[in-house]
């Protein structure tokens, strides 16, 4: 019979083995830290009721597309009640869905269906302004308390004013959408501030009540099932209290936003305290309700210093957003960038991040030209591969997964965006954001399968028969399939936990490697090397200049549509040939394929469960005896 001592010794061995395996596993990460956030622009995603405008039920109907693609989180541009002056960014009721998009019940149904598929829904939160049709504004105009001071009101300047004349605008502040940021209210006989459209009056953040209103709005949507918030135009929330003129930046066009330096209307330090406060509201909700982390991502086009402050206070004691959008791929890089520009700009962001924070890379959004148009068609897969394999979170815009292009040739008559319309028929074209907002291309049928309405809210891109989801699903090789494969690989531990290093080989070739350290002999560690050729010339590179691993061959794991290689090809890493615009990922040679299972720790766990089973059976057997 088995003595108690033997049993104890067996158990002790088991514990030791188990702790060994788990010590090797990295700390688990939260759902949002390694995910891809897919932005849905609801007006243009899928139209379920054939009125030419996408809607909430349309998103629910297409959730399977996200699931099939491998996407587990999406952020929605606003679907709240709105006169649609700025296409939903002018909210007239923050707690209700606009009838154009459906009902609150539709949104709740979306939350439920998304949850079933394991997809998190992030809502757009627009605190800087409301619509001028919001009840708060209507009452504020009439000086009805407590709304009287909900907005930024000003008497205007009486300099040189003749009797009976209306006061002049208070100062030289211009709206982002062109023209003075001040609008006269006949009703109240005062000016109100609008940093965006006239229909988007700025809320007064020096009034505590305004902040509290938004606390409640956050709680309302968290209760309904929102997994997070994208905070719109957050750095516009505060303005200096004395309404000083801003210094002149570009005197050539006094009506343009670029006319002044926005040092008194943007990036004010007070902003960060409100952000920290909302973070507390969210964290408190998570704690009280024992739900998954609810995340906050902030939208601010700001310099590095002011952007990084959205993570936490300089001393690290005050927590703010989970991450501020990183717009370097949109703002600082483009079709003319060299590999060294990529390296410099990526490294600079990583070096500036506060310790222990999660990074992110935004590839596109509804405000900026699409990747295909910014970087050129041939670079789509390279850019996708880059954001999918860099450390941290990736943020992509609907349509990028099939490489949709801008439709720049929308006529002035069909143009809807105030940023375009305000410039008039001569100059609207390059300022308008409509080109990147045209409806999604599902297939090659009427209206690309987006809607059966005779007219869609924006015209369809004329080339949808060439570029659409169905066609790309059926093709052997397509940008869509590339995304699907990249999203799968991204789940491996090399990408969720791995270290990162990069290299600019020459003007054209950018390489990066992700690897995890788990072997005495480093060259055996699991890794993936990504090589992107941004130009139309062929290059031969030596991978070991970037990363040294064991063996003299490597296997191709993923290829872009421009690639000359095939997945599974064995290549010589000391002379890797990259064709024009080639984007490629290589890993350990297939001889080591067994080791690959280790990449996500599953092999280690398998060994442990087998061992556990063995110990239990042995114990049972011995005990019975
Ligand atoms: C953000 C939105 C943009 C909108 C603006 C005003 O920048 O992304 O679409 O026009 O805020 O709300
Ligand atoms: Mg509709």
XYZ file of C-alpha atoms and ligand atoms in Angstrom:
638
model
C 0.000 0.000 0.000
C 1.084 3.536 -0.677
C 2.377 5.398 2.285
C 1.191 8.885 3.004
C 4.765 10.128 2.497
C 4.946 8.829 -1.039
C 1.650 10.491 -1.897
C 2.881 13.744 -0.441
C 6.104 13.529 -2.390
C 4.128 12.937 -5.572
C 1.901 15.936 -4.939
C 4.894 18.112 -4.100
C 6.512 17.135 -7.394
C 3.307 18.005 -9.185
C 3.106 21.432 -7.568
C 6.720 22.092 -8.473
C 6.181 21.121 -12.083
C 3.030 23.179 -12.337
C 4.655 26.276 -10.874
C 7.533 25.845 -13.303
C 5.167 25.868 -16.251
C 3.145 28.797 -15.009
C 6.212 30.868 -14.166
C 7.018 30.652 -17.853
C 3.627 31.979 -18.844
C 3.380 35.739 -19.028
C 0.920 37.712 -17.027
C -2.529 37.423 -18.559
C -3.668 40.512 -20.429
C -7.051 42.152 -20.347
C -9.364 41.879 -23.347
C -8.607 45.348 -24.675
C -4.821 45.284 -24.414
C -4.189 43.112 -27.451
C -7.350 43.561 -29.475
C -8.112 45.279 -32.758
C -10.744 48.000 -32.581
C -12.749 48.104 -35.771
C -14.472 51.431 -36.309
C -17.919 51.197 -37.807
C -19.307 54.316 -39.431
C -22.977 53.366 -38.994
C -24.393 55.563 -41.761
C -22.322 53.631 -44.268
C -22.107 50.106 -42.913
C -25.369 48.343 -43.753
C -28.864 49.727 -44.389
C -31.519 47.369 -43.008
C -34.577 49.461 -43.877
C -33.636 50.686 -47.339
C -33.751 54.399 -46.702
C -30.235 54.817 -48.053
C -28.639 55.290 -44.626
C -27.021 52.531 -42.586
C -28.531 51.787 -39.190
C -28.174 49.890 -35.918
C -30.109 46.844 -37.104
C -27.752 46.844 -40.079
C -24.786 46.520 -37.738
C -26.476 43.678 -35.868
C -27.191 41.964 -39.180
C -23.526 42.163 -40.119
C -21.945 41.203 -36.795
C -21.068 37.884 -38.328
C -18.736 39.713 -40.700
C -16.741 40.921 -37.713
C -16.740 37.474 -36.197
C -15.667 35.814 -39.460
C -12.887 38.332 -39.893
C -11.596 37.690 -36.387
C -12.566 41.050 -34.907
C -13.651 41.173 -31.289
C -14.216 44.861 -30.619
C -15.813 47.682 -32.541
C -16.329 51.375 -31.923
C -19.326 53.067 -33.447
C -19.490 56.643 -34.619
C -22.497 58.338 -32.976
C -25.981 56.914 -33.458
C -27.682 59.255 -30.995
C -30.508 61.709 -31.685
C -29.141 64.414 -33.898
C -30.126 66.877 -36.614
C -27.121 65.377 -38.467
C -25.433 68.711 -39.159
C -22.112 66.986 -38.481
C -23.484 63.499 -39.146
C -24.213 62.550 -35.578
C -21.451 64.531 -33.879
C -24.127 67.124 -33.090
C -26.119 65.273 -30.454
C -29.551 66.498 -29.375
C -30.182 63.691 -26.868
C -27.267 61.693 -25.521
C -29.520 58.950 -24.166
C -31.520 58.011 -27.233
C -30.810 56.486 -30.605
C -31.827 58.661 -33.542
C -34.864 57.262 -35.425
C -32.697 57.391 -38.536
C -30.552 54.667 -36.976
C -33.317 52.834 -35.096
C -34.376 52.702 -31.459
C -32.781 52.175 -28.069
C -34.181 48.641 -28.207
C -32.268 48.053 -31.426
C -29.073 49.147 -29.729
C -29.743 46.910 -26.742
C -30.354 44.046 -29.123
C -27.008 44.838 -30.743
C -25.322 44.643 -27.330
C -26.943 41.266 -26.669
C -26.119 39.769 -30.056
C -22.560 41.100 -29.970
C -22.026 39.594 -26.554
C -23.137 36.201 -27.855
C -20.406 36.441 -30.491
C -17.807 37.717 -28.052
C -17.675 41.180 -29.606
C -17.345 44.292 -27.445
C -19.201 47.448 -28.424
C -17.625 50.840 -27.783
C -19.775 53.961 -28.094
C -18.782 57.412 -29.224
C -18.980 59.943 -26.412
C -19.141 63.564 -27.544
C -18.580 65.826 -24.544
C -17.213 69.005 -26.131
C -20.478 70.146 -27.641
C -24.109 69.259 -28.133
C -26.480 70.096 -30.938
C -28.083 73.531 -30.825
C -31.332 71.553 -30.794
C -30.467 69.892 -27.498
C -32.897 70.801 -24.709
C -29.961 72.149 -22.669
C -29.099 74.634 -25.371
C -32.666 75.706 -26.029
C -33.096 76.407 -22.313
C -29.687 78.011 -22.015
C -30.600 80.431 -24.773
C -33.646 81.378 -22.733
C -31.546 81.679 -19.561
C -33.542 78.964 -17.835
C -31.640 77.528 -14.861
C -29.758 75.334 -14.329
C -28.937 75.537 -18.048
C -28.074 79.235 -18.242
C -24.339 78.574 -17.933
C -24.177 75.198 -19.660
C -22.563 76.770 -22.745
C -19.858 79.340 -23.425
C -21.657 82.672 -23.806
C -20.127 86.081 -24.418
C -21.511 89.603 -24.845
C -19.171 90.276 -27.734
C -16.921 93.220 -28.222
C -18.354 96.718 -28.277
C -15.163 98.229 -29.762
C -16.152 100.954 -32.207
C -19.792 99.902 -31.996
C -22.412 102.402 -33.204
C -25.716 102.699 -31.306
C -28.169 100.045 -32.447
C -25.405 97.917 -33.902
C -24.799 94.360 -32.865
C -21.568 93.825 -30.887
C -18.633 92.312 -32.788
C -17.392 88.775 -32.215
C -15.502 88.501 -28.917
C -12.123 87.566 -30.426
C -10.239 86.036 -33.349
C -11.043 82.400 -32.611
C -11.965 80.383 -35.710
C -14.008 77.227 -36.056
C -12.376 73.978 -37.187
C -14.897 74.030 -40.015
C -13.944 77.599 -41.085
C -15.243 81.026 -40.131
C -15.636 82.609 -36.706
C -16.135 80.227 -33.797
C -18.783 82.630 -32.485
C -22.450 82.742 -33.433
C -24.898 85.440 -32.380
C -28.067 84.389 -30.570
C -30.949 86.813 -31.159
C -32.839 85.156 -28.358
C -30.177 85.686 -25.701
C -28.485 88.704 -27.295
C -25.101 87.084 -26.793
C -22.586 85.082 -28.768
C -22.071 81.394 -28.179
C -18.874 79.508 -28.907
C -18.787 76.663 -31.423
C -15.378 75.189 -32.163
C -16.994 73.049 -34.857
C -20.221 73.698 -36.821
C -22.668 76.481 -35.925
C -25.040 73.685 -34.881
C -22.498 72.394 -32.335
C -22.344 74.859 -29.413
C -19.420 74.196 -27.040
C -20.380 73.139 -23.541
C -18.997 75.071 -20.588
C -16.616 72.809 -18.692
C -16.076 75.421 -15.990
C -19.561 74.440 -14.850
C -19.492 71.362 -12.607
C -23.056 70.510 -13.582
C -22.013 69.872 -17.173
C -19.442 67.337 -16.018
C -22.063 65.644 -13.841
C -24.479 65.416 -16.749
C -21.873 63.412 -18.643
C -21.149 61.219 -15.605
C -24.788 60.187 -15.778
C -24.677 59.636 -19.522
C -21.688 57.330 -19.071
C -23.504 55.378 -16.359
C -26.604 55.146 -18.530
C -24.752 53.453 -21.406
C -22.562 51.295 -19.187
C -25.753 49.985 -17.614
C -27.052 49.106 -21.079
C -23.911 47.189 -21.967
C -21.335 49.490 -23.539
C -17.804 48.124 -23.124
C -16.132 51.464 -23.515
C -16.123 54.937 -24.962
C -14.235 56.805 -27.624
C -14.034 60.377 -26.371
C -14.567 62.811 -29.215
C -12.557 66.013 -29.702
C -11.535 65.854 -26.060
C -8.801 68.480 -26.285
C -11.322 71.142 -27.283
C -13.196 70.983 -23.980
C -11.648 74.006 -22.258
C -10.855 77.542 -23.367
C -9.088 80.272 -21.422
C -11.423 82.170 -19.145
C -10.506 85.647 -20.355
C -11.122 84.902 -24.062
C -7.811 86.403 -25.231
C -7.073 86.596 -28.948
C -4.906 83.751 -30.169
C -1.562 84.586 -31.798
C -1.600 84.642 -35.599
C -0.207 81.590 -37.312
C -1.057 81.983 -41.022
C -2.257 85.488 -41.860
C -3.127 84.582 -45.462
C -6.667 83.427 -44.720
C -8.277 84.921 -41.592
C -11.320 82.659 -41.923
C -9.375 79.412 -41.892
C -8.742 77.348 -38.780
C -5.039 77.646 -39.436
C -5.242 81.441 -39.040
C -4.281 81.298 -35.349
C -2.211 79.103 -33.034
C -4.774 77.356 -30.884
C -3.045 77.853 -27.595
C -6.094 79.232 -25.776
C -8.781 76.913 -27.148
C -7.056 73.538 -27.229
C -5.002 71.194 -25.027
C -5.717 73.136 -21.839
C -4.453 71.372 -18.724
C -7.888 71.407 -17.079
C -8.985 68.806 -19.648
C -6.956 66.051 -18.064
C -8.662 66.301 -14.685
C -12.062 65.788 -16.270
C -10.746 62.805 -18.214
C -9.345 61.353 -14.967
C -12.683 61.949 -13.311
C -14.543 60.043 -16.035
C -12.032 57.248 -15.729
C -12.983 56.998 -12.073
C -16.672 56.881 -12.982
C -15.932 53.962 -15.318
C -13.658 52.074 -12.944
C -16.185 52.473 -10.163
C -18.902 51.000 -12.351
C -16.687 48.048 -13.243
C -15.951 47.396 -9.593
C -19.523 47.735 -8.400
C -20.938 45.564 -11.134
C -18.069 43.126 -11.435
C -17.884 43.423 -15.220
C -14.956 43.368 -17.661
C -12.886 46.525 -17.845
C -14.706 49.378 -19.567
C -12.255 51.296 -21.632
C -11.736 54.890 -22.583
C -9.891 55.934 -25.706
C -9.450 59.615 -26.377
C -9.436 61.418 -29.695
C -7.091 64.410 -29.718
C -4.954 65.705 -32.555
C -2.243 67.053 -30.275
C 1.538 67.056 -29.986
C 3.411 64.222 -28.291
C 3.611 65.837 -24.866
C -0.061 66.709 -24.690
C -1.073 63.337 -26.156
C 0.897 61.319 -23.621
C -0.735 63.225 -20.777
C -3.960 61.405 -21.655
C -2.483 58.207 -20.192
C -1.764 59.493 -16.716
C -0.471 62.492 -14.797
C 3.250 63.193 -15.056
C 3.841 61.713 -11.580
C 1.774 58.650 -12.456
C -0.667 59.091 -9.593
C -3.698 60.085 -11.643
C -5.005 57.546 -14.157
C -6.669 58.890 -17.262
C -7.624 57.166 -20.546
C -6.636 53.565 -21.271
C -5.016 55.039 -24.347
C -5.091 58.164 -26.473
C -5.399 57.454 -30.180
C -1.998 57.358 -31.813
C -2.384 59.163 -35.126
C 1.216 58.996 -36.352
C 0.316 56.660 -39.240
C -2.313 59.182 -40.320
C -0.618 62.466 -39.579
C 3.082 61.895 -39.995
C 3.584 59.085 -42.467
C 2.369 58.609 -46.028
C 3.215 57.461 -49.514
C 6.454 59.469 -49.565
C 7.762 58.165 -46.237
C 11.015 56.259 -46.159
C 11.661 53.181 -44.059
C 13.742 55.347 -41.738
C 10.759 57.673 -41.257
C 8.689 54.706 -40.156
C 11.384 53.623 -37.751
C 11.895 57.080 -36.335
C 8.212 57.793 -35.822
C 7.341 54.398 -34.352
C 10.305 54.473 -31.966
C 9.552 58.014 -30.915
C 6.037 57.065 -29.898
C 7.219 54.004 -27.951
C 9.952 55.972 -26.203
C 7.532 58.662 -25.125
C 4.922 56.342 -23.661
C 4.667 56.222 -19.893
C 5.997 52.986 -18.424
C 3.587 50.062 -18.312
C 0.995 51.570 -20.632
C -0.530 49.978 -23.711
C 0.247 51.452 -27.085
C -1.997 51.631 -30.152
C -1.761 52.370 -33.866
C -4.628 53.979 -35.742
C -4.662 53.102 -39.422
C -7.644 55.176 -40.467
C -10.911 56.802 -39.499
C -13.897 58.709 -40.897
C -12.037 62.035 -40.731
C -8.981 61.171 -42.828
C -8.372 59.817 -46.331
C -8.331 56.039 -46.529
C -5.092 54.053 -46.345
C -5.338 53.078 -50.014
C -5.507 56.740 -50.951
C -2.973 57.998 -48.405
C -0.312 55.332 -48.966
C -1.252 54.048 -52.413
C -3.050 50.838 -53.323
C 0.115 48.733 -53.432
C 0.996 49.565 -49.846
C -2.343 48.538 -48.290
C -1.189 45.124 -47.160
C 2.130 46.430 -45.911
C 0.377 49.007 -43.771
C -2.111 46.444 -42.509
C 0.697 44.066 -41.618
C 2.515 46.820 -39.812
C -0.361 47.795 -37.504
C -1.288 44.152 -36.955
C 2.191 43.172 -35.794
C 3.415 46.207 -33.867
C 3.017 45.865 -30.097
C -0.330 46.751 -28.529
C -3.707 47.676 -29.935
C -4.568 48.291 -33.592
C -7.430 50.566 -34.628
C -8.833 50.159 -38.117
C -11.673 51.745 -40.042
C -14.449 49.815 -41.780
C -13.624 49.136 -45.398
C -9.864 48.965 -44.808
C -10.144 45.179 -44.561
C -11.018 45.131 -48.260
C -8.797 48.062 -49.199
C -11.567 50.504 -50.093
C -10.420 53.753 -51.680
C -11.611 57.333 -51.275
C -14.237 58.507 -53.714
C -12.831 61.994 -54.219
C -14.974 62.869 -57.242
C -18.206 63.514 -55.407
C -19.919 66.547 -56.929
C -20.442 69.676 -54.862
C -24.201 69.040 -55.026
C -23.759 65.586 -53.505
C -21.284 66.769 -50.865
C -22.637 66.560 -47.339
C -19.733 67.189 -44.976
C -19.744 70.696 -43.449
C -15.949 70.704 -43.578
C -16.281 70.479 -47.377
C -19.447 72.522 -47.918
C -18.126 75.495 -45.937
C -15.335 75.901 -48.480
C -17.649 76.354 -51.451
C -17.695 74.695 -54.891
C -14.116 75.728 -55.746
C -12.260 74.178 -52.843
C -14.612 71.660 -51.136
C -13.083 68.630 -52.770
C -9.900 68.191 -50.773
C -11.328 69.291 -47.448
C -14.460 67.149 -47.550
C -14.470 63.962 -45.495
C -17.195 62.390 -47.635
C -14.708 60.525 -49.888
C -13.754 58.186 -47.017
C -17.339 57.852 -45.790
C -19.036 56.251 -48.811
C -20.958 53.033 -48.071
C -19.287 49.677 -47.504
C -18.879 47.322 -50.473
C -20.442 44.003 -49.510
C -20.733 42.530 -53.015
C -21.112 43.508 -56.662
C -24.915 43.814 -56.728
C -26.889 47.087 -56.766
C -25.390 49.614 -54.310
C -22.738 47.033 -53.460
C -25.313 45.208 -51.340
C -25.327 48.098 -48.871
C -28.903 49.250 -49.491
C -31.781 48.730 -51.889
C -32.724 52.424 -51.784
C -32.691 54.159 -55.167
C -30.248 56.704 -53.713
C -27.784 56.203 -50.915
C -26.923 59.093 -48.568
C -23.556 59.476 -50.275
C -22.998 58.118 -53.767
C -21.479 54.645 -53.987
C -17.852 54.402 -55.037
C -18.073 53.618 -58.780
C -15.451 50.851 -58.511
C -17.323 48.686 -56.023
C -17.583 45.838 -58.529
C -13.793 45.534 -58.445
C -13.326 45.935 -54.726
C -15.895 44.194 -52.570
C -16.019 41.727 -49.723
C -17.660 38.841 -51.570
C -15.128 38.949 -54.381
C -12.242 39.035 -51.931
C -13.665 36.120 -49.975
C -13.841 34.080 -53.165
C -10.362 35.021 -54.389
C -7.356 32.839 -53.560
C -5.453 35.829 -52.386
C -6.915 39.168 -51.310
C -6.500 41.951 -48.816
C -9.466 40.539 -46.897
C -7.930 37.072 -46.621
C -4.685 38.676 -45.607
C -6.474 40.450 -42.744
C -8.153 37.239 -41.625
C -4.814 35.419 -41.487
C -3.051 38.328 -39.797
C -5.779 38.560 -37.171
C -5.383 34.863 -36.414
C -1.616 35.069 -36.038
C -1.962 38.134 -33.836
C -3.488 35.971 -31.126
C -0.235 34.071 -30.660
C 1.857 34.840 -27.623
C 4.687 36.190 -29.765
C 2.366 39.047 -30.683
C 0.381 39.468 -27.478
C 3.417 39.338 -25.211
C 6.492 39.405 -27.400
C 9.279 41.914 -27.486
C 9.768 44.199 -30.424
C 12.685 45.409 -32.487
C 12.783 47.087 -35.873
C 15.195 48.128 -38.577
C 15.209 50.361 -41.627
C 17.289 48.392 -44.130
C 17.411 51.154 -46.706
C 14.989 53.813 -47.964
C 12.413 51.205 -48.923
C 12.545 48.211 -46.607
C 11.288 48.254 -43.055
C 11.662 45.128 -40.946
C 10.380 44.252 -37.517
C 10.583 41.234 -35.272
C 8.476 39.999 -32.381
C 9.889 37.318 -30.115
C 9.459 35.832 -26.666
C 12.373 34.826 -24.484
C 11.906 31.370 -23.132
C 15.016 29.396 -23.986
C 18.442 29.267 -22.438
C 19.678 29.496 -25.963
C 18.057 32.639 -27.328
C 18.295 31.582 -30.960
C 15.647 28.935 -30.265
C 13.053 31.418 -29.039
C 9.774 31.678 -30.969
C 9.707 34.697 -33.270
C 8.110 36.265 -36.303
C 9.937 38.573 -38.649
C 7.933 41.024 -40.762
C 9.473 42.624 -43.831
C 7.773 45.382 -45.778
C 9.058 46.821 -49.019
C 7.421 50.226 -49.480
C 8.746 50.764 -53.008
C 8.496 49.319 -56.500
C 12.101 48.047 -56.520
C 13.288 44.576 -55.585
C 15.549 44.265 -52.553
C 17.503 41.428 -51.018
C 17.913 41.662 -47.260
C 19.682 39.694 -44.566
C 17.213 38.963 -41.777
C 20.010 38.340 -39.284
C 20.826 42.062 -39.414
C 17.569 42.402 -37.509
C 17.247 39.121 -35.637
C 19.402 36.047 -35.265
C 17.763 32.665 -34.883
C 18.840 29.065 -35.204
C 18.999 27.299 -38.553
C 19.688 28.579 -42.031
C 16.140 28.549 -43.320
C 12.818 30.078 -42.352
C 9.241 29.442 -43.392
C 6.889 31.998 -44.895
C 3.868 32.394 -42.591
C 1.905 35.207 -44.194
C 2.039 37.102 -47.470
C 0.457 40.260 -48.810
C -1.306 40.303 -52.170
C 1.781 41.842 -53.800
C 4.013 39.021 -52.573
C 6.012 36.709 -54.848
C 6.212 34.070 -52.135
C 3.723 31.480 -50.967
C 2.813 30.596 -47.416
C 4.874 27.570 -46.456
C 7.764 28.463 -48.770
C 11.150 27.870 -47.241
C 13.417 30.874 -47.641
C 17.026 31.711 -46.973
C 16.927 34.413 -44.280
C 20.418 35.618 -45.146
C 19.226 36.583 -48.631
C 15.517 37.217 -48.484
C 14.305 38.602 -51.786
C 11.512 41.151 -51.517
C 9.672 42.061 -54.688
C 8.066 45.479 -55.250
C 5.683 46.403 -52.412
C 6.068 42.971 -50.881
C 4.822 42.461 -47.321
C 5.772 39.168 -45.764
C 6.024 37.415 -42.419
C 8.433 34.564 -41.754
C 8.933 32.295 -38.754
C 10.948 29.275 -37.662
C 11.582 26.708 -40.338
C 8.976 23.965 -40.494
C 11.336 21.390 -39.005
C 10.635 23.178 -35.743
C 6.910 23.217 -36.372
C 6.280 21.199 -33.224
C 7.802 23.988 -31.200
C 5.350 26.412 -32.714
C 2.534 25.018 -30.625
C 4.533 26.340 -27.694
C 4.072 29.835 -28.986
C 0.805 30.288 -27.126
C 1.854 28.164 -24.197
C -0.595 25.438 -25.150
C 2.046 22.739 -25.427
C 3.232 23.516 -21.916
C -0.292 23.299 -20.612
C -0.855 20.038 -22.478
C 2.183 18.474 -20.829
C 0.888 19.602 -17.466
C -2.593 18.185 -17.898
C -1.168 14.890 -19.104
C 1.098 14.823 -16.092
C -1.778 15.692 -13.775
C -3.831 12.856 -15.199
C -0.937 10.489 -14.740
C -0.458 11.521 -11.115
C -4.163 11.233 -10.299
C -4.431 7.795 -11.877
C -1.291 6.607 -10.089
C -2.519 7.971 -6.768
C -5.906 6.347 -7.212
C -4.349 3.103 -8.185
C -1.969 3.096 -5.245
C -4.615 4.235 -2.799
C -7.012 1.510 -3.894
C -4.280 -1.017 -3.431
C -14.198 64.581 -34.078
C -14.928 63.677 -35.040
C -15.321 64.457 -36.235
C -16.233 65.570 -35.809
C -15.591 66.409 -34.714
C -16.606 67.282 -34.039
O -13.001 65.028 -34.592
O -14.153 62.563 -35.338
O -15.941 63.663 -37.197
O -16.554 66.377 -36.900
O -15.017 65.637 -33.708
O -17.450 66.522 -33.234
Mg -31.582 52.840 -42.774
